[in-house]
Short mmCIF file of C-alpha atoms and ligand atoms in Angstrom, two decimals:
data_model
loop_
_atom_site.label_atom_id
_atom_site.label_comp_id
_atom_site.label_asym_id
_atom_site.label_seq_id
_atom_site.Cartn_x
_atom_site.Cartn_y
_atom_site.Cartn_z
CA MET A 1217 103.36 94.65 113.17
CA THR A 1218 100.58 94.09 110.73
CA ALA A 1219 97.87 96.75 110.26
CA ILE A 1220 94.59 94.98 111.04
CA GLY A 1221 92.45 97.52 109.28
CA LYS A 1222 88.64 97.61 109.23
CA THR A 1223 88.25 94.38 111.22
CA ALA A 1224 90.06 95.78 114.23
CA ILE A 1225 88.26 95.53 117.57
CA LEU A 1226 89.27 97.71 120.53
CA VAL A 1227 89.98 95.45 123.49
CA GLY A 1228 91.88 97.73 125.91
CA LYS A 1229 94.55 100.43 126.56
CA SER A 1230 98.29 99.99 126.20
CA GLU A 1231 98.72 100.45 129.96
CA ASP A 1232 96.39 97.43 130.57
CA ILE A 1233 99.31 95.10 129.67
CA ALA A 1234 102.60 95.70 131.40
CA GLU A 1235 105.83 94.03 130.37
CA LEU A 1236 105.38 90.22 130.83
CA GLY A 1237 101.75 90.93 131.67
CA ARG A 1238 98.57 89.72 129.94
CA LEU A 1239 94.96 90.66 129.21
CA VAL A 1240 92.32 88.01 128.53
CA VAL A 1241 89.20 89.31 126.79
CA ASP A 1242 86.09 87.94 125.23
CA VAL A 1243 85.63 89.02 121.59
CA GLY A 1244 82.40 87.68 120.12
CA ASP A 1245 82.43 83.93 120.78
CA ARG A 1246 86.18 83.72 121.29
CA THR A 1247 88.35 84.36 124.32
CA ILE A 1248 91.75 85.85 123.46
CA GLY A 1249 94.89 86.28 125.59
CA ILE A 1250 97.17 89.10 124.77
CA PHE A 1251 100.79 89.22 126.14
CA ARG A 1252 103.56 91.74 126.13
CA VAL A 1253 107.16 90.53 125.73
CA GLN A 1254 110.03 93.05 125.27
CA GLY A 1255 107.43 95.71 124.53
CA ARG A 1256 105.68 93.86 121.71
CA LEU A 1257 102.12 92.36 121.87
CA TYR A 1258 101.29 88.73 121.01
CA ALA A 1259 97.76 87.31 120.96
CA TYR A 1260 96.31 83.83 120.84
CA GLU A 1261 93.00 82.09 121.18
CA ASN A 1262 92.55 80.92 124.82
CA THR A 1263 92.16 77.31 123.81
CA CYS A 1264 95.02 74.81 124.40
CA PRO A 1265 95.57 72.42 121.38
CA HIS A 1266 95.93 69.56 123.91
CA GLN A 1267 92.47 69.23 125.33
CA GLY A 1268 91.10 72.79 125.15
CA GLY A 1269 92.24 74.17 128.41
CA PRO A 1270 92.36 77.91 129.03
CA VAL A 1271 96.00 78.25 128.15
CA CYS A 1272 96.28 81.96 128.13
CA GLN A 1273 95.35 82.04 131.86
CA GLY A 1274 98.27 79.93 132.91
CA LYS A 1275 101.58 80.92 134.51
CA ILE A 1276 103.99 83.06 132.53
CA MET A 1277 107.46 81.88 133.23
CA PRO A 1278 110.98 81.66 131.67
CA LYS A 1279 112.15 78.62 129.78
CA VAL A 1280 113.99 76.20 132.00
CA ARG A 1281 117.28 74.90 130.58
CA GLU A 1282 120.22 72.81 131.75
CA LYS A 1283 123.30 74.90 132.60
CA ILE A 1284 126.43 73.44 131.13
CA ASP A 1285 129.88 74.68 132.23
CA ALA A 1286 133.02 75.06 130.11
CA ASP A 1287 133.97 71.36 130.85
CA LYS A 1288 130.66 70.35 129.48
CA LYS A 1289 129.39 69.28 132.87
CA ALA A 1290 125.76 69.73 133.76
CA ARG A 1291 125.40 72.30 136.54
CA GLY A 1292 121.66 72.01 137.23
CA MET A 1293 118.66 73.72 135.81
CA VAL A 1294 118.29 77.49 135.34
CA PHE A 1295 115.66 79.92 134.14
CA ASP A 1296 116.36 81.45 130.73
CA ARG A 1297 114.63 84.81 130.55
CA SER A 1298 115.44 85.17 126.91
CA GLU A 1299 112.48 82.92 126.15
CA MET A 1300 109.18 83.34 128.03
CA HIS A 1301 106.57 80.61 128.10
CA ILE A 1302 102.84 80.37 128.92
CA VAL A 1303 102.03 77.22 130.83
CA CYS A 1304 98.55 75.76 130.32
CA PRO A 1305 96.91 75.33 133.72
CA TRP A 1306 95.23 72.00 132.89
CA HIS A 1307 98.21 69.71 132.13
CA GLY A 1308 101.28 71.95 131.92
CA ALA A 1309 101.93 72.23 128.21
CA GLU A 1310 104.32 75.09 127.61
CA TYR A 1311 104.19 77.48 124.69
CA VAL A 1312 106.75 80.13 123.65
CA ILE A 1313 104.82 83.39 123.99
CA THR A 1314 106.51 85.13 121.05
CA THR A 1315 105.67 82.38 118.62
CA GLY A 1316 102.83 80.41 120.08
CA VAL A 1317 104.71 77.23 119.37
CA HIS A 1318 104.85 74.32 121.96
CA ALA A 1319 108.24 74.35 123.77
CA VAL A 1320 109.15 70.81 122.77
CA ALA A 1321 106.76 69.83 120.07
CA PRO A 1322 107.16 72.37 117.16
CA ASP A 1323 104.20 70.94 115.16
CA VAL A 1324 101.84 71.99 118.00
CA ARG A 1325 100.94 75.64 118.34
CA LEU A 1326 98.37 78.06 119.62
CA THR A 1327 96.02 79.84 117.27
CA THR A 1328 97.46 83.26 116.56
CA ILE A 1329 95.23 86.37 116.58
CA GLU A 1330 96.36 89.55 114.86
CA VAL A 1331 96.98 92.28 117.44
CA GLU A 1332 97.98 95.87 116.99
CA GLU A 1333 98.78 98.79 119.23
CA ARG A 1334 98.06 102.36 118.14
CA GLY A 1335 97.39 105.62 119.84
CA GLY A 1336 97.66 103.97 123.18
CA GLU A 1337 95.00 101.42 122.49
CA ILE A 1338 95.01 97.71 121.69
CA TYR A 1339 93.06 96.18 118.86
CA VAL A 1340 92.61 92.58 117.73
CA SER A 1341 91.25 91.20 114.48
CA ALA A 1342 87.62 90.26 114.43
S1 LIG B 2851 94.55 71.22 127.95
FE1 LIG B 2851 96.38 72.36 127.93
S2 LIG B 2851 97.89 70.99 128.60
FE2 LIG B 2851 96.11 69.86 128.45
#
């Protein structure tokens, strides 16, 4: 985790974001979504790169992947909880929460915001 320093703005308490939960806050003229995955916080601007939808307010769900058995036969689709996604509510673009990168288009990504947790409080960069 990077220390934000003097530009840190208090946006909430640690308990405001449970595991796989989120907090969406207005900071100045930006809206920021903050997520917790495996105990760690990730924050992004609430603007989808596709057409500007409120991406951080979409569904949080696991990656969906095809299950392949030992004989290399497809056995249907399964949820893979090792990679959690945020799904933009406007047109369904999916982004990996821990990276902000689009699930299938690696050159498309959310705008990352620095976030830090200290003393039971959550701070983002100004
Ligand atoms: S604006 Fe997010 S998918 Fe279109």
